[in-house]
Coordinates of C-alpha atoms in Angstrom, one line a residue:
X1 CA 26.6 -12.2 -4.2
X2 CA 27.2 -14.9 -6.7
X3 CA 29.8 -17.6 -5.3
X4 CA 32.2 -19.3 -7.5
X5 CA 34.5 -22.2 -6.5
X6 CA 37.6 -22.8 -8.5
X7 CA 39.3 -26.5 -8.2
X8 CA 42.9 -26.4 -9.5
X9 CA 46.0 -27.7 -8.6
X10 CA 48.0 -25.1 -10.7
X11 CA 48.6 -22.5 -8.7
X12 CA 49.3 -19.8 -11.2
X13 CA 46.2 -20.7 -13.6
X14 CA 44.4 -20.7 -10.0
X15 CA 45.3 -17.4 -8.8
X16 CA 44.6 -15.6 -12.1
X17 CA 41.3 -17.3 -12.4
X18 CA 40.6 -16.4 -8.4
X19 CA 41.7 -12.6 -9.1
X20 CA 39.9 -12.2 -12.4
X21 CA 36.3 -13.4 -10.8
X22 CA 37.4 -11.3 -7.8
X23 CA 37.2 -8.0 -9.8
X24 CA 34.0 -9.3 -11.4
X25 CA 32.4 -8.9 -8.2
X26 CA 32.2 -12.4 -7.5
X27 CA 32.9 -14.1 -4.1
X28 CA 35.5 -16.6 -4.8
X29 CA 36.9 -19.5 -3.3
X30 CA 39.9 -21.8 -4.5
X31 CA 41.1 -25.4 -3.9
X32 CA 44.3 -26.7 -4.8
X33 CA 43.0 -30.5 -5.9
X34 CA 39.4 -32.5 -5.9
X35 CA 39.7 -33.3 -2.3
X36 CA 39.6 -30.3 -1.1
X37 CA 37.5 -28.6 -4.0
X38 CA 34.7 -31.3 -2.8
X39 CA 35.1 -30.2 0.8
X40 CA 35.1 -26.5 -0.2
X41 CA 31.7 -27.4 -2.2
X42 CA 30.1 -28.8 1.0
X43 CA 31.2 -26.0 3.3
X44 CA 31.1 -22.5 0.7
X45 CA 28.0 -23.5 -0.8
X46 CA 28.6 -22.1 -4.2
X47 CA 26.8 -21.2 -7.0
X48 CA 28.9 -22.3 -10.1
X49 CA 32.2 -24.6 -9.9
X50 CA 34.7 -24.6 -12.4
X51 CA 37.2 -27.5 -11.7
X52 CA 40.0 -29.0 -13.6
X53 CA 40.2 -32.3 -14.8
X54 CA 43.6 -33.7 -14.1
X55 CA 44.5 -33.4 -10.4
X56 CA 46.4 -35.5 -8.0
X57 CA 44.1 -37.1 -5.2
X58 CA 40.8 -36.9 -6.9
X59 CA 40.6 -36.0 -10.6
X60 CA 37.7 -33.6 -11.8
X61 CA 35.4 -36.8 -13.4
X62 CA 35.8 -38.2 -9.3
X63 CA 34.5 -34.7 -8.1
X64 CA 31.8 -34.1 -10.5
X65 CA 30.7 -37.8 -9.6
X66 CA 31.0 -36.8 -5.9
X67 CA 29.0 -33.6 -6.0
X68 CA 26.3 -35.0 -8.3
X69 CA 25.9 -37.5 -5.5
X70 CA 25.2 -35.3 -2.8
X71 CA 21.5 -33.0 -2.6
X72 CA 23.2 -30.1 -1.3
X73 CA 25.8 -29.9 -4.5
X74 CA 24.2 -32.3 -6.6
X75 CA 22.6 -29.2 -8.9
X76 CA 25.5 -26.8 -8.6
X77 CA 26.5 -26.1 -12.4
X78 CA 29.7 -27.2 -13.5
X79 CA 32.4 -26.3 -15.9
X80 CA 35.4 -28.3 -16.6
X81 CA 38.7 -26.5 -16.9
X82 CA 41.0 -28.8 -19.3
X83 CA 43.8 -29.7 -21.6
X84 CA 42.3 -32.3 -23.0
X85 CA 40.3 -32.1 -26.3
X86 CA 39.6 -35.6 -27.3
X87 CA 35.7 -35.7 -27.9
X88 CA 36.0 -38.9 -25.6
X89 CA 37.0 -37.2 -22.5
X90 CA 34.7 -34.6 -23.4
X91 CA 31.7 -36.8 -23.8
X92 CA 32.9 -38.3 -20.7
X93 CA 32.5 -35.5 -18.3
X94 CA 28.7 -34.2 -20.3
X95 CA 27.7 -37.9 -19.4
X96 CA 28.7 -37.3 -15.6
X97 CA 26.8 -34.1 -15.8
X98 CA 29.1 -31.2 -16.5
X99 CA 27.4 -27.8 -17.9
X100 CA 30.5 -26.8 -20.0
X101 CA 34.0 -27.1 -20.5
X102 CA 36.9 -24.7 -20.9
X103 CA 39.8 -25.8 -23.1
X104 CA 43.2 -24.6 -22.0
X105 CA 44.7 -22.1 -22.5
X106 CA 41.7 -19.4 -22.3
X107 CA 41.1 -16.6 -22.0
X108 CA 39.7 -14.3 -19.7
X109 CA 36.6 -13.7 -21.4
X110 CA 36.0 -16.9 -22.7
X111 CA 35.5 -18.0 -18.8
X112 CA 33.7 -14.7 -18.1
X113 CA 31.5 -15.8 -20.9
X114 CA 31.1 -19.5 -19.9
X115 CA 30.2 -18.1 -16.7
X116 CA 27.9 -15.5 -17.2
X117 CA 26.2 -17.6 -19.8
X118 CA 25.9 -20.8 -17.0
X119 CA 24.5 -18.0 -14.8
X120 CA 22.1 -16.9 -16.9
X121 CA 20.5 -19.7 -17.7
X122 CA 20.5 -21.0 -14.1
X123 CA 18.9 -17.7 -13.6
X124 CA 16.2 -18.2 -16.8
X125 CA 15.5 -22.1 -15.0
X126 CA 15.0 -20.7 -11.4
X127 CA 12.2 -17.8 -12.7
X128 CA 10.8 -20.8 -14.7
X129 CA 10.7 -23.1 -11.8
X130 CA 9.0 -20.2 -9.8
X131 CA 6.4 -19.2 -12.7
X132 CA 5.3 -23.2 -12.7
X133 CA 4.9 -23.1 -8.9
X134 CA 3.0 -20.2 -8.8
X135 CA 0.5 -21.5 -11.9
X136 CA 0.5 -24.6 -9.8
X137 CA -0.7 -22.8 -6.6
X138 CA -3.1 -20.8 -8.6
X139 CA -4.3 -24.0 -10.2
X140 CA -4.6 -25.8 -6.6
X141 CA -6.4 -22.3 -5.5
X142 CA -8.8 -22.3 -7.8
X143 CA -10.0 -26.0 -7.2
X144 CA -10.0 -25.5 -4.1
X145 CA -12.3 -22.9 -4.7
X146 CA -14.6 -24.8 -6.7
X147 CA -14.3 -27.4 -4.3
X148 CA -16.0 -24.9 -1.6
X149 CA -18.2 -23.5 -3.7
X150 CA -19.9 -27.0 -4.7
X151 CA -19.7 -27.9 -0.6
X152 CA -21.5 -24.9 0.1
X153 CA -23.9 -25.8 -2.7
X154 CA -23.8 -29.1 -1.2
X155 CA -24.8 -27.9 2.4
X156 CA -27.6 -25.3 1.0
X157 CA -29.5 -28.0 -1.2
X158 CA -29.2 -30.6 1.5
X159 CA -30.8 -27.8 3.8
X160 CA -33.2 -26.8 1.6
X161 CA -34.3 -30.7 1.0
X162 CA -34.7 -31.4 4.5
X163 CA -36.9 -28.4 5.2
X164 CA -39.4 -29.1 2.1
X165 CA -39.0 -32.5 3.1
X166 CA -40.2 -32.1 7.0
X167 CA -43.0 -29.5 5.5
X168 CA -44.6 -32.3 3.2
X169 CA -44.3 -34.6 6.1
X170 CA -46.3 -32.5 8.0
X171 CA -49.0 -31.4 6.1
X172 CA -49.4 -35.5 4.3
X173 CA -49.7 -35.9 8.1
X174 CA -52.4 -33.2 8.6
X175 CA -54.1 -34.4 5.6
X176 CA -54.0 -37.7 6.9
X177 CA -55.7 -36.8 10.4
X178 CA -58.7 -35.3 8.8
X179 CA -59.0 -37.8 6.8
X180 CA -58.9 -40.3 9.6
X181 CA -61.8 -37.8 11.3
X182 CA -64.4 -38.5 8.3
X183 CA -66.6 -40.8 8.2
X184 CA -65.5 -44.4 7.0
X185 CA -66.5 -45.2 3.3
X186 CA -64.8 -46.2 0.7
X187 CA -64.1 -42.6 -1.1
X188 CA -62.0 -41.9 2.7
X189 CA -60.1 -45.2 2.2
X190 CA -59.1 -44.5 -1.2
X191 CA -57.8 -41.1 -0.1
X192 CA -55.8 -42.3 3.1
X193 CA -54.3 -44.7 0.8
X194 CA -53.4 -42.2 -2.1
X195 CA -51.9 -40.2 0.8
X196 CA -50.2 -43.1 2.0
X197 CA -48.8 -44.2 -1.5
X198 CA -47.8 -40.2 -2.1
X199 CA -45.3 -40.5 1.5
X200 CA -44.0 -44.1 0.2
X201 CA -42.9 -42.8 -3.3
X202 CA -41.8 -39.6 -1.8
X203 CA -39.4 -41.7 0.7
X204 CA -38.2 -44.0 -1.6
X205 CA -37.0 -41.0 -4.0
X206 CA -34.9 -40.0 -1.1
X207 CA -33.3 -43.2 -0.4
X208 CA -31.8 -43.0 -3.8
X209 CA -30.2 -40.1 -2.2
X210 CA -26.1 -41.3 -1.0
X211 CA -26.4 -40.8 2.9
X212 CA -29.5 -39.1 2.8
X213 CA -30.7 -41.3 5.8
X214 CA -29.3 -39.0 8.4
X215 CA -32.1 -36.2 7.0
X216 CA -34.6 -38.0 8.3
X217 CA -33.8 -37.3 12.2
X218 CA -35.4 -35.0 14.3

């Protein structure tokens, strides 16, 4: 259930605003002046406050100020209930933050409306702020993914490497036995060498390979 907070120190414009949100079906709370209405914030934990402006204690521009302060409030929309309509104080209280303002003396469903429309859009930003979270774990998903494939591709063409790798060894080694076996002439030499030459270039290709040394155990 939606929860609204109403600060005001009238009592009657208080009570009529508590009992017309009540039959709205919205859970209501009221507080007689900005101390208590910052209180009431902290502890009821609402989801829209509509507050007046002049009060004794702490006006509404001190409890907007507060609540904007605070991370547990400091998002809560905001209307202003007031009496005043110089663009000044106006301007005053959108600079501190507030959502709206309500010009006395309303009507009923002029605050319906500024409600319903503050909760609408609160409404429109949170399924926003959800669709962007979700592109952004689809997005971190799908590097991952291409992150392990290209390991795994990694992993099989260092694999691959090392066993064509230890196979060339092994038969430039055979080759170089046999030759070893021959008799010695020049045409033997030449080929020992060629052989040689072939292992040299073929090691030095690999070195040019980042932390490719490790390949060459076992």
């Amino acid at each position: 259930m939606v929860k609204i907070l109403v600060i005001e120190d009238e009592m009657e414009i208080r009570a009529n605003l508590l009992e017309l949100l009540s039959l709205e079906g919205y859970e209501i709370m009221g507080a007689d002046n900005g101390v208590t209405g910052v209180i009431g914030a902290m502890e009821f934990g609402p989801d829209i406050v509509l507050c007046d402006v002049m009060m004794p204690e702490l006006d509404g521009y001190d409890v907007l100020k507060t609540l904007r302060q605070e991370p547990k409030t400091a998002l809560i929309p905001f209307i202003f209930l007031t009496a005043l309509a110089d663009k000044g104080d106006l301007r005053q209280g959108m600079e501190l933050g507030a959502d709206d303002y309500l010009t006395k003396p309303f009507t009923c469903s002029e605050v319906l409306s500024a409600v319903e429309t503050r909760l609408n859009r609160e409404a429109l930003m949170m399924e926003k702020s959800e669709l962007a979270q979700q592109q952004a774990i689809a997005a971190q998903q799908k590097v991952q993914a291409f992150q392990d494939a290209r390991d795994l591709e990694k992993a099989a063409l260092i694999s691959d490497v090392r066993r064509r790798m230890k196979g060339t060894v092994t038969q430039l080694n055979r080759v170089h036995s046999l030759l070893q076996t021959l008799p010695a002439n020049p045409e033997r030499d030449q080929c020992i060498d060629m052989v040689r030459g072939v292992c040299a270039a073929e090691l030095k290709l690999l070195a040019r390979i980042p932390n490719f040394e490790y390949l060459l155990s076992d």
